[in-house]
């Protein structure tokens, strides 16, 4: 098979368990200045179902640390005494074989006597499996045919096809507790970045951060924890936020940023190449570079597909739409739709505001330095998008978008929602309150995300951006 020679190369620990310590990803992690341990390494409980196959679907954008997480899981299994030949890893984005998408898995599963140790639980780590066409169908066939009976499978992907939907993709196939666990590896947020850069601040944030404070902040209030944190570390937090807006939260980029210069530039270039590779569309790299650069320059302004086409210099508006929707589906960008008057639901036909999920992505698309205000607005939008029930409609905008005229609106339940205005300065939001939304919808509370002010203004809470992002 075309895959045959690649199996041992992907799994050197079959011959020598200590080889995992020489794995390039492990070596890079050990040499990193941050050595960030992905939170999922502690939370994911790997173990096959006694009556079937346990499948973990691992999603997240490029550069967030999915491969590092898998390699650390492999090392933990080997150090824990798992038979090395019962641990299988395969990187599909580096494959290029001509056999079926999962021929490597089928070959491994079908050679129990030659490859497997033969006893104990078995683990298959399928890295960037969404790079293989028809991977879902082939994996489903392998599971239904019992080729992976007794396996724990961890399948990762960065593209839209890799978005975690294990229960939907593999209904009835999962034998693990609670069905198919879905996991997302995200870039580190500001709270984790601050803890990395300043241990004292990080310890205080960890102590004060909690569900009650988060709920009140997202509801437009000011919890006592926010006042306490601002009083003790306001200036230091804002300085750390400035660092975060420059470095972002992708571990490899942050490590390069700490090292300075060339390391960061090389990491950003590789990031764009990997993102384009996830799409697999002809000419994807060129299209994405132009569309992504345009989105970074637009800095969250609401645009139609035709306007994005002109800004990016693309031939067709459909290319602009496809690029933007791909970046959104791959968790690289966040698309914020306009708030529908009377319904509160996102308007699908209206212009869209796009923010990058991490400051490093703007750098990867060659945008240079994004003004702090615009970068903070994107960070706030990203935090609001993860709040409340359901994946859609959590955050919308009110108004025309761009500059200081548009509010971000969080609608996580009944009622019109809570409007947020970013007034950090340098291009993100104005200095006023979102009274236009409140007057039109009857919303009782709003919030202004400031640079360093905390208090009340015209019925709205005012919270410094660094405090909000650290605790929310």
GROMACS .gro file of C-alpha atoms in nm:
model
  472
    1UNK     CA    1   0.000   0.000   0.000
    2UNK     CA    2   0.105   0.359  -0.053
    3UNK     CA    3   0.072   0.412   0.320
    4UNK     CA    4   0.273   0.112   0.433
    5UNK     CA    5   0.614   0.276   0.466
    6UNK     CA    6   0.463   0.572   0.652
    7UNK     CA    7   0.324   0.376   0.947
    8UNK     CA    8   0.651   0.313   1.135
    9UNK     CA    9   0.769   0.665   1.056
   10UNK     CA   10   0.462   0.809   1.224
   11UNK     CA   11   0.500   0.570   1.518
   12UNK     CA   12   0.872   0.534   1.608
   13UNK     CA   13   0.780   0.427   1.962
   14UNK     CA   14   0.678   0.087   1.827
   15UNK     CA   15   1.048   0.003   1.819
   16UNK     CA   16   1.162   0.220   2.109
   17UNK     CA   17   0.913   0.372   2.359
   18UNK     CA   18   1.168   0.642   2.442
   19UNK     CA   19   1.147   0.767   2.082
   20UNK     CA   20   0.847   0.979   2.178
   21UNK     CA   21   1.086   1.209   2.364
   22UNK     CA   22   1.266   1.278   2.035
   23UNK     CA   23   0.944   1.354   1.845
   24UNK     CA   24   0.979   1.699   1.681
   25UNK     CA   25   0.655   1.827   1.837
   26UNK     CA   26   0.756   1.707   2.184
   27UNK     CA   27   1.106   1.851   2.144
   28UNK     CA   28   0.960   2.183   2.033
   29UNK     CA   29   0.720   2.184   2.328
   30UNK     CA   30   0.997   2.105   2.575
   31UNK     CA   31   1.211   2.385   2.432
   32UNK     CA   32   0.924   2.635   2.434
   33UNK     CA   33   0.947   2.933   2.665
   34UNK     CA   34   0.589   2.882   2.771
   35UNK     CA   35   0.544   2.502   2.771
   36UNK     CA   36   0.171   2.547   2.789
   37UNK     CA   37  -0.013   2.230   2.891
   38UNK     CA   38  -0.342   2.217   2.698
   39UNK     CA   39  -0.630   2.211   2.952
   40UNK     CA   40  -0.783   1.919   2.760
   41UNK     CA   41  -0.484   1.700   2.851
   42UNK     CA   42  -0.626   1.683   3.201
   43UNK     CA   43  -0.995   1.684   3.111
   44UNK     CA   44  -1.008   1.426   2.830
   45UNK     CA   45  -1.051   1.077   2.970
   46UNK     CA   46  -0.932   0.829   2.712
   47UNK     CA   47  -1.052   0.471   2.732
   48UNK     CA   48  -1.230   0.238   2.495
   49UNK     CA   49  -1.587   0.132   2.549
   50UNK     CA   50  -1.623  -0.233   2.650
   51UNK     CA   51  -1.893  -0.280   2.387
   52UNK     CA   52  -1.768  -0.070   2.100
   53UNK     CA   53  -1.553   0.228   2.004
   54UNK     CA   54  -1.501   0.553   2.190
   55UNK     CA   55  -1.459   0.847   1.954
   56UNK     CA   56  -1.337   1.193   2.052
   57UNK     CA   57  -1.378   1.463   1.786
   58UNK     CA   58  -1.115   1.732   1.837
   59UNK     CA   59  -1.169   2.062   1.659
   60UNK     CA   60  -1.007   2.401   1.662
   61UNK     CA   61  -0.818   2.643   1.438
   62UNK     CA   62  -0.467   2.602   1.304
   63UNK     CA   63  -0.195   2.675   1.554
   64UNK     CA   64  -0.410   2.629   1.864
   65UNK     CA   65  -0.220   2.316   1.975
   66UNK     CA   66  -0.417   2.009   1.862
   67UNK     CA   67  -0.110   1.817   1.739
   68UNK     CA   68   0.083   1.902   2.056
   69UNK     CA   69  -0.210   1.779   2.264
   70UNK     CA   70  -0.214   1.448   2.075
   71UNK     CA   71   0.161   1.395   2.112
   72UNK     CA   72   0.142   1.472   2.485
   73UNK     CA   73  -0.141   1.219   2.513
   74UNK     CA   74   0.073   0.961   2.333
   75UNK     CA   75   0.362   1.028   2.571
   76UNK     CA   76   0.135   1.001   2.874
   77UNK     CA   77   0.002   0.663   2.754
   78UNK     CA   78   0.352   0.527   2.692
   79UNK     CA   79   0.479   0.650   3.027
   80UNK     CA   80   0.171   0.499   3.189
   81UNK     CA   81   0.262   0.151   3.067
   82UNK     CA   82   0.045   0.116   2.757
   83UNK     CA   83   0.196  -0.129   2.507
   84UNK     CA   84   0.370   0.099   2.249
   85UNK     CA   85   0.227  -0.099   1.955
   86UNK     CA   86  -0.122  -0.031   2.082
   87UNK     CA   87  -0.074   0.343   2.025
   88UNK     CA   88  -0.121   0.455   1.664
   89UNK     CA   89  -0.069   0.809   1.533
   90UNK     CA   90  -0.108   0.936   1.178
   91UNK     CA   91  -0.074   1.288   1.035
   92UNK     CA   92  -0.313   1.308   0.741
   93UNK     CA   93  -0.225   1.661   0.633
   94UNK     CA   94   0.127   1.539   0.543
   95UNK     CA   95   0.010   1.223   0.367
   96UNK     CA   96  -0.034   1.265  -0.006
   97UNK     CA   97  -0.106   0.894  -0.058
   98UNK     CA   98  -0.327   0.762  -0.335
   99UNK     CA   99  -0.510   0.495  -0.139
  100UNK     CA  100  -0.844   0.546   0.034
  101UNK     CA  101  -0.854   0.826   0.289
  102UNK     CA  102  -0.822   0.597   0.590
  103UNK     CA  103  -0.615   0.319   0.437
  104UNK     CA  104  -0.349   0.386   0.700
  105UNK     CA  105  -0.600   0.316   0.976
  106UNK     CA  106  -0.735   0.010   0.798
  107UNK     CA  107  -0.385  -0.126   0.750
  108UNK     CA  108  -0.299  -0.080   1.115
  109UNK     CA  109  -0.627  -0.228   1.237
  110UNK     CA  110  -0.596  -0.524   1.000
  111UNK     CA  111  -0.247  -0.628   1.108
  112UNK     CA  112  -0.312  -0.713   1.470
  113UNK     CA  113  -0.052  -0.988   1.489
  114UNK     CA  114   0.232  -0.800   1.315
  115UNK     CA  115   0.181  -0.452   1.457
  116UNK     CA  116  -0.015  -0.472   1.778
  117UNK     CA  117   0.121  -0.584   2.107
  118UNK     CA  118  -0.198  -0.788   2.123
  119UNK     CA  119  -0.307  -0.702   2.475
  120UNK     CA  120  -0.457  -0.402   2.646
  121UNK     CA  121  -0.655  -0.110   2.517
  122UNK     CA  122  -0.576   0.042   2.179
  123UNK     CA  123  -0.560   0.406   2.077
  124UNK     CA  124  -0.573   0.569   1.733
  125UNK     CA  125  -0.482   0.937   1.699
  126UNK     CA  126  -0.593   1.067   1.358
  127UNK     CA  127  -0.437   1.410   1.321
  128UNK     CA  128  -0.599   1.653   1.074
  129UNK     CA  129  -0.808   1.368   0.943
  130UNK     CA  130  -1.038   1.618   0.775
  131UNK     CA  131  -0.760   1.667   0.518
  132UNK     CA  132  -0.859   1.325   0.380
  133UNK     CA  133  -1.162   1.324   0.148
  134UNK     CA  134  -1.459   1.114   0.260
  135UNK     CA  135  -1.298   1.055   0.598
  136UNK     CA  136  -1.634   1.045   0.776
  137UNK     CA  137  -1.773   0.771   0.558
  138UNK     CA  138  -1.460   0.557   0.581
  139UNK     CA  139  -1.429   0.599   0.957
  140UNK     CA  140  -1.795   0.509   0.998
  141UNK     CA  141  -1.742   0.199   0.784
  142UNK     CA  142  -1.441   0.093   0.992
  143UNK     CA  143  -1.637   0.135   1.314
  144UNK     CA  144  -1.946  -0.046   1.187
  145UNK     CA  145  -1.728  -0.326   1.052
  146UNK     CA  146  -1.575  -0.371   1.398
  147UNK     CA  147  -1.225  -0.300   1.267
  148UNK     CA  148  -1.190  -0.047   1.550
  149UNK     CA  149  -1.368  -0.251   1.815
  150UNK     CA  150  -1.223  -0.170   2.155
  151UNK     CA  151  -1.041   0.138   2.028
  152UNK     CA  152  -1.030   0.490   2.158
  153UNK     CA  153  -1.018   0.714   1.850
  154UNK     CA  154  -0.916   1.080   1.869
  155UNK     CA  155  -0.988   1.250   1.536
  156UNK     CA  156  -0.882   1.611   1.484
  157UNK     CA  157  -0.946   1.869   1.215
  158UNK     CA  158  -0.895   2.240   1.152
  159UNK     CA  159  -1.122   2.303   0.855
  160UNK     CA  160  -1.500   2.349   0.866
  161UNK     CA  161  -1.539   1.974   0.820
  162UNK     CA  162  -1.351   1.929   1.145
  163UNK     CA  163  -1.593   2.132   1.354
  164UNK     CA  164  -1.679   1.915   1.656
  165UNK     CA  165  -2.009   1.739   1.591
  166UNK     CA  166  -1.934   1.385   1.701
  167UNK     CA  167  -2.291   1.299   1.796
  168UNK     CA  168  -2.414   1.416   1.457
  169UNK     CA  169  -2.136   1.252   1.255
  170UNK     CA  170  -2.141   0.915   1.429
  171UNK     CA  171  -2.488   0.861   1.576
  172UNK     CA  172  -2.525   0.528   1.753
  173UNK     CA  173  -2.163   0.428   1.696
  174UNK     CA  174  -2.019   0.552   2.020
  175UNK     CA  175  -1.992   0.324   2.320
  176UNK     CA  176  -1.820   0.562   2.562
  177UNK     CA  177  -1.992   0.727   2.857
  178UNK     CA  178  -2.222   1.002   2.742
  179UNK     CA  179  -2.172   0.938   2.372
  180UNK     CA  180  -1.911   1.106   2.152
  181UNK     CA  181  -1.726   1.375   2.343
  182UNK     CA  182  -1.665   1.688   2.138
  183UNK     CA  183  -1.366   1.901   2.225
  184UNK     CA  184  -1.232   2.232   2.097
  185UNK     CA  185  -0.872   2.344   2.132
  186UNK     CA  186  -0.878   2.723   2.131
  187UNK     CA  187  -0.597   2.977   2.143
  188UNK     CA  188  -0.523   3.087   2.497
  189UNK     CA  189  -0.739   3.376   2.609
  190UNK     CA  190  -0.618   3.689   2.779
  191UNK     CA  191  -0.650   3.544   3.131
  192UNK     CA  192  -0.410   3.259   3.052
  193UNK     CA  193  -0.174   3.491   2.867
  194UNK     CA  194  -0.165   3.730   3.163
  195UNK     CA  195  -0.087   3.441   3.398
  196UNK     CA  196   0.195   3.333   3.169
  197UNK     CA  197   0.352   3.678   3.166
  198UNK     CA  198   0.287   3.783   3.528
  199UNK     CA  199   0.247   3.515   3.793
  200UNK     CA  200   0.116   3.751   4.060
  201UNK     CA  201  -0.154   3.893   3.835
  202UNK     CA  202  -0.239   3.545   3.707
  203UNK     CA  203  -0.285   3.409   4.058
  204UNK     CA  204  -0.518   3.694   4.151
  205UNK     CA  205  -0.722   3.653   3.832
  206UNK     CA  206  -0.757   3.281   3.901
  207UNK     CA  207  -0.874   3.354   4.254
  208UNK     CA  208  -1.133   3.612   4.150
  209UNK     CA  209  -1.255   3.450   3.831
  210UNK     CA  210  -1.578   3.259   3.877
  211UNK     CA  211  -1.920   3.189   3.728
  212UNK     CA  212  -2.100   3.458   3.929
  213UNK     CA  213  -1.859   3.734   3.825
  214UNK     CA  214  -1.870   3.616   3.465
  215UNK     CA  215  -2.249   3.613   3.453
  216UNK     CA  216  -2.275   3.966   3.592
  217UNK     CA  217  -2.016   4.104   3.350
  218UNK     CA  218  -2.194   3.946   3.054
  219UNK     CA  219  -2.523   4.086   3.181
  220UNK     CA  220  -2.380   4.438   3.175
  221UNK     CA  221  -2.300   4.468   3.544
  222UNK     CA  222  -1.989   4.527   3.754
  223UNK     CA  223  -1.911   4.251   4.007
  224UNK     CA  224  -1.707   4.328   4.316
  225UNK     CA  225  -1.432   4.104   4.180
  226UNK     CA  226  -1.389   4.339   3.884
  227UNK     CA  227  -1.350   4.642   4.107
  228UNK     CA  228  -1.102   4.457   4.327
  229UNK     CA  229  -0.890   4.341   4.033
  230UNK     CA  230  -0.891   4.687   3.876
  231UNK     CA  231  -0.790   4.851   4.204
  232UNK     CA  232  -0.499   4.614   4.264
  233UNK     CA  233  -0.365   4.555   3.912
  234UNK     CA  234  -0.535   4.798   3.671
  235UNK     CA  235  -0.220   4.939   3.509
  236UNK     CA  236  -0.040   4.606   3.496
  237UNK     CA  237  -0.341   4.439   3.340
  238UNK     CA  238  -0.370   4.703   3.069
  239UNK     CA  239   0.002   4.667   2.991
  240UNK     CA  240  -0.041   4.289   2.966
  241UNK     CA  241  -0.340   4.341   2.735
  242UNK     CA  242  -0.116   4.547   2.507
  243UNK     CA  243   0.123   4.252   2.490
  244UNK     CA  244  -0.163   4.011   2.420
  245UNK     CA  245  -0.294   4.225   2.134
  246UNK     CA  246   0.049   4.203   1.974
  247UNK     CA  247   0.130   3.837   2.041
  248UNK     CA  248  -0.212   3.669   2.047
  249UNK     CA  249  -0.279   3.334   2.206
  250UNK     CA  250  -0.145   3.073   1.963
  251UNK     CA  251   0.130   2.890   2.157
  252UNK     CA  252   0.381   2.875   1.872
  253UNK     CA  253   0.330   3.241   1.784
  254UNK     CA  254   0.357   3.349   2.149
  255UNK     CA  255   0.680   3.154   2.185
  256UNK     CA  256   0.816   3.324   1.874
  257UNK     CA  257   0.698   3.661   2.000
  258UNK     CA  258   0.888   3.612   2.325
  259UNK     CA  259   1.196   3.516   2.123
  260UNK     CA  260   1.136   3.812   1.893
  261UNK     CA  261   1.151   3.888   1.522
  262UNK     CA  262   1.222   3.605   1.283
  263UNK     CA  263   1.072   3.326   1.494
  264UNK     CA  264   0.736   3.500   1.496
  265UNK     CA  265   0.750   3.587   1.126
  266UNK     CA  266   0.825   3.226   1.029
  267UNK     CA  267   0.545   3.096   1.248
  268UNK     CA  268   0.294   3.337   1.093
  269UNK     CA  269   0.396   3.236   0.741
  270UNK     CA  270   0.350   2.869   0.825
  271UNK     CA  271   0.014   2.947   0.980
  272UNK     CA  272  -0.125   3.093   0.657
  273UNK     CA  273   0.006   2.796   0.459
  274UNK     CA  274  -0.166   2.554   0.696
  275UNK     CA  275  -0.495   2.743   0.685
  276UNK     CA  276  -0.495   2.741   0.305
  277UNK     CA  277  -0.410   2.371   0.304
  278UNK     CA  278  -0.722   2.295   0.509
  279UNK     CA  279  -0.944   2.428   0.232
  280UNK     CA  280  -0.802   2.222  -0.052
  281UNK     CA  281  -0.948   2.457  -0.312
  282UNK     CA  282  -0.744   2.538  -0.621
  283UNK     CA  283  -0.560   2.866  -0.569
  284UNK     CA  284  -0.677   2.878  -0.208
  285UNK     CA  285  -0.358   3.035  -0.072
  286UNK     CA  286  -0.378   3.335  -0.301
  287UNK     CA  287  -0.752   3.386  -0.251
  288UNK     CA  288  -0.729   3.356   0.126
  289UNK     CA  289  -0.428   3.586   0.150
  290UNK     CA  290  -0.616   3.860  -0.035
  291UNK     CA  291  -0.950   3.810   0.138
  292UNK     CA  292  -0.793   3.772   0.482
  293UNK     CA  293  -0.580   4.081   0.430
  294UNK     CA  294  -0.891   4.275   0.331
  295UNK     CA  295  -1.079   4.162   0.640
  296UNK     CA  296  -0.788   4.269   0.860
  297UNK     CA  297  -0.778   4.613   0.696
  298UNK     CA  298  -1.153   4.654   0.733
  299UNK     CA  299  -1.114   4.614   1.111
  300UNK     CA  300  -1.462   4.490   1.179
  301UNK     CA  301  -1.651   4.721   0.945
  302UNK     CA  302  -1.979   4.573   0.819
  303UNK     CA  303  -1.938   4.470   0.455
  304UNK     CA  304  -2.138   4.299   0.185
  305UNK     CA  305  -1.979   4.031  -0.031
  306UNK     CA  306  -1.949   4.279  -0.318
  307UNK     CA  307  -1.771   4.531  -0.095
  308UNK     CA  308  -1.534   4.262   0.031
  309UNK     CA  309  -1.464   4.157  -0.330
  310UNK     CA  310  -1.361   4.513  -0.418
  311UNK     CA  311  -1.145   4.555  -0.109
  312UNK     CA  312  -0.969   4.224  -0.172
  313UNK     CA  313  -0.932   4.275  -0.547
  314UNK     CA  314  -1.108   3.948  -0.630
  315UNK     CA  315  -1.284   3.878  -0.960
  316UNK     CA  316  -1.610   3.740  -0.821
  317UNK     CA  317  -1.818   3.824  -0.517
  318UNK     CA  318  -1.870   3.451  -0.468
  319UNK     CA  319  -1.494   3.413  -0.409
  320UNK     CA  320  -1.515   3.678  -0.136
  321UNK     CA  321  -1.809   3.500   0.022
  322UNK     CA  322  -1.643   3.158   0.000
  323UNK     CA  323  -1.319   3.285   0.155
  324UNK     CA  324  -1.495   3.462   0.441
  325UNK     CA  325  -1.723   3.168   0.513
  326UNK     CA  326  -1.430   2.926   0.504
  327UNK     CA  327  -1.232   3.139   0.750
  328UNK     CA  328  -1.537   3.156   0.974
  329UNK     CA  329  -1.600   2.783   0.954
  330UNK     CA  330  -1.234   2.710   1.028
  331UNK     CA  331  -1.258   2.921   1.347
  332UNK     CA  332  -1.005   3.170   1.209
  333UNK     CA  333  -1.259   3.452   1.180
  334UNK     CA  334  -1.581   3.538   1.358
  335UNK     CA  335  -1.869   3.668   1.149
  336UNK     CA  336  -2.111   3.891   1.341
  337UNK     CA  337  -2.449   3.946   1.176
  338UNK     CA  338  -2.679   4.243   1.216
  339UNK     CA  339  -2.939   4.236   1.492
  340UNK     CA  340  -3.286   4.183   1.348
  341UNK     CA  341  -3.530   4.446   1.467
  342UNK     CA  342  -3.833   4.287   1.622
  343UNK     CA  343  -3.679   3.940   1.641
  344UNK     CA  344  -3.332   3.983   1.788
  345UNK     CA  345  -3.210   3.710   1.554
  346UNK     CA  346  -2.914   3.756   1.315
  347UNK     CA  347  -3.002   3.894   0.972
  348UNK     CA  348  -2.846   3.660   0.719
  349UNK     CA  349  -2.883   3.896   0.422
  350UNK     CA  350  -2.731   4.205   0.586
  351UNK     CA  351  -2.363   4.309   0.573
  352UNK     CA  352  -2.139   4.115   0.812
  353UNK     CA  353  -1.871   4.228   1.054
  354UNK     CA  354  -1.565   4.001   1.060
  355UNK     CA  355  -1.314   3.978   1.343
  356UNK     CA  356  -1.016   3.745   1.370
  357UNK     CA  357  -1.040   3.488   1.647
  358UNK     CA  358  -0.683   3.563   1.754
  359UNK     CA  359  -0.459   3.868   1.698
  360UNK     CA  360  -0.195   3.644   1.538
  361UNK     CA  361  -0.423   3.567   1.241
  362UNK     CA  362  -0.424   3.931   1.133
  363UNK     CA  363  -0.044   3.915   1.129
  364UNK     CA  364  -0.051   3.592   0.930
  365UNK     CA  365  -0.251   3.768   0.660
  366UNK     CA  366   0.007   4.045   0.637
  367UNK     CA  367  -0.211   4.313   0.791
  368UNK     CA  368   0.060   4.458   1.012
  369UNK     CA  369  -0.044   4.610   1.342
  370UNK     CA  370  -0.420   4.631   1.394
  371UNK     CA  371  -0.518   4.939   1.601
  372UNK     CA  372  -0.566   4.841   1.965
  373UNK     CA  373  -0.928   4.952   1.974
  374UNK     CA  374  -1.022   4.733   1.681
  375UNK     CA  375  -0.828   4.438   1.824
  376UNK     CA  376  -1.000   4.476   2.160
  377UNK     CA  377  -1.340   4.491   1.992
  378UNK     CA  378  -1.259   4.165   1.819
  379UNK     CA  379  -1.153   4.005   2.148
  380UNK     CA  380  -1.475   4.121   2.315
  381UNK     CA  381  -1.683   3.993   2.023
  382UNK     CA  382  -1.510   3.655   2.050
  383UNK     CA  383  -1.580   3.633   2.420
  384UNK     CA  384  -1.946   3.723   2.375
  385UNK     CA  385  -1.979   3.465   2.096
  386UNK     CA  386  -1.888   3.189   2.342
  387UNK     CA  387  -2.149   3.299   2.597
  388UNK     CA  388  -2.503   3.180   2.632
  389UNK     CA  389  -2.683   2.873   2.498
  390UNK     CA  390  -2.651   2.745   2.144
  391UNK     CA  391  -2.387   2.805   1.878
  392UNK     CA  392  -2.578   3.061   1.669
  393UNK     CA  393  -2.712   3.405   1.742
  394UNK     CA  394  -2.519   3.469   2.061
  395UNK     CA  395  -2.371   3.796   1.942
  396UNK     CA  396  -2.493   4.040   1.680
  397UNK     CA  397  -2.427   4.405   1.600
  398UNK     CA  398  -2.654   4.706   1.597
  399UNK     CA  399  -2.601   4.983   1.346
  400UNK     CA  400  -2.378   5.024   1.046
  401UNK     CA  401  -2.061   4.857   1.175
  402UNK     CA  402  -1.705   4.983   1.179
  403UNK     CA  403  -1.571   5.290   1.357
  404UNK     CA  404  -1.763   5.376   1.670
  405UNK     CA  405  -2.119   5.334   1.546
  406UNK     CA  406  -2.186   4.967   1.604
  407UNK     CA  407  -2.270   4.790   1.926
  408UNK     CA  408  -2.213   4.425   1.996
  409UNK     CA  409  -2.528   4.272   2.138
  410UNK     CA  410  -2.532   3.957   2.350
  411UNK     CA  411  -2.865   3.781   2.346
  412UNK     CA  412  -2.837   3.464   2.553
  413UNK     CA  413  -3.200   3.427   2.658
  414UNK     CA  414  -3.532   3.611   2.652
  415UNK     CA  415  -3.541   3.984   2.613
  416UNK     CA  416  -3.377   4.219   2.365
  417UNK     CA  417  -3.021   4.144   2.481
  418UNK     CA  418  -2.735   4.339   2.635
  419UNK     CA  419  -2.555   4.595   2.415
  420UNK     CA  420  -2.179   4.646   2.447
  421UNK     CA  421  -1.980   4.935   2.309
  422UNK     CA  422  -1.601   4.919   2.288
  423UNK     CA  423  -1.447   5.256   2.374
  424UNK     CA  424  -1.086   5.145   2.410
  425UNK     CA  425  -0.955   5.404   2.162
  426UNK     CA  426  -0.766   5.391   1.836
  427UNK     CA  427  -1.050   5.273   1.614
  428UNK     CA  428  -1.272   5.057   1.833
  429UNK     CA  429  -1.600   5.209   1.939
  430UNK     CA  430  -1.689   5.560   2.045
  431UNK     CA  431  -1.689   5.715   2.387
  432UNK     CA  432  -2.063   5.713   2.437
  433UNK     CA  433  -2.307   5.454   2.560
  434UNK     CA  434  -2.521   5.221   2.345
  435UNK     CA  435  -2.831   5.427   2.416
  436UNK     CA  436  -2.958   5.393   2.060
  437UNK     CA  437  -3.012   5.023   2.108
  438UNK     CA  438  -3.153   5.068   2.457
  439UNK     CA  439  -3.402   5.329   2.344
  440UNK     CA  440  -3.516   5.128   2.042
  441UNK     CA  441  -3.551   4.792   2.215
  442UNK     CA  442  -3.622   4.874   2.577
  443UNK     CA  443  -3.308   4.701   2.701
  444UNK     CA  444  -3.256   4.784   3.067
  445UNK     CA  445  -2.880   4.751   3.087
  446UNK     CA  446  -2.578   4.804   2.867
  447UNK     CA  447  -2.202   4.812   2.901
  448UNK     CA  448  -1.910   5.019   2.779
  449UNK     CA  449  -1.572   4.848   2.750
  450UNK     CA  450  -1.319   5.121   2.827
  451UNK     CA  451  -0.943   5.147   2.843
  452UNK     CA  452  -0.911   5.225   3.214
  453UNK     CA  453  -1.239   5.376   3.338
  454UNK     CA  454  -1.468   5.188   3.575
  455UNK     CA  455  -1.807   5.308   3.697
  456UNK     CA  456  -2.148   5.404   3.564
  457UNK     CA  457  -2.242   5.623   3.269
  458UNK     CA  458  -2.600   5.703   3.164
  459UNK     CA  459  -2.740   5.374   3.289
  460UNK     CA  460  -2.452   5.165   3.158
  461UNK     CA  461  -2.170   4.992   3.338
  462UNK     CA  462  -1.820   5.095   3.233
  463UNK     CA  463  -1.552   4.826   3.268
  464UNK     CA  464  -1.185   4.834   3.158
  465UNK     CA  465  -1.118   4.597   2.869
  466UNK     CA  466  -0.837   4.414   3.050
  467UNK     CA  467  -1.059   4.348   3.352
  468UNK     CA  468  -1.350   4.235   3.136
  469UNK     CA  469  -1.140   3.995   2.928
  470UNK     CA  470  -0.964   3.859   3.236
  471UNK     CA  471  -1.284   3.774   3.424
  472UNK     CA  472  -1.559   3.725   3.164
   0.00000   0.00000   0.00000
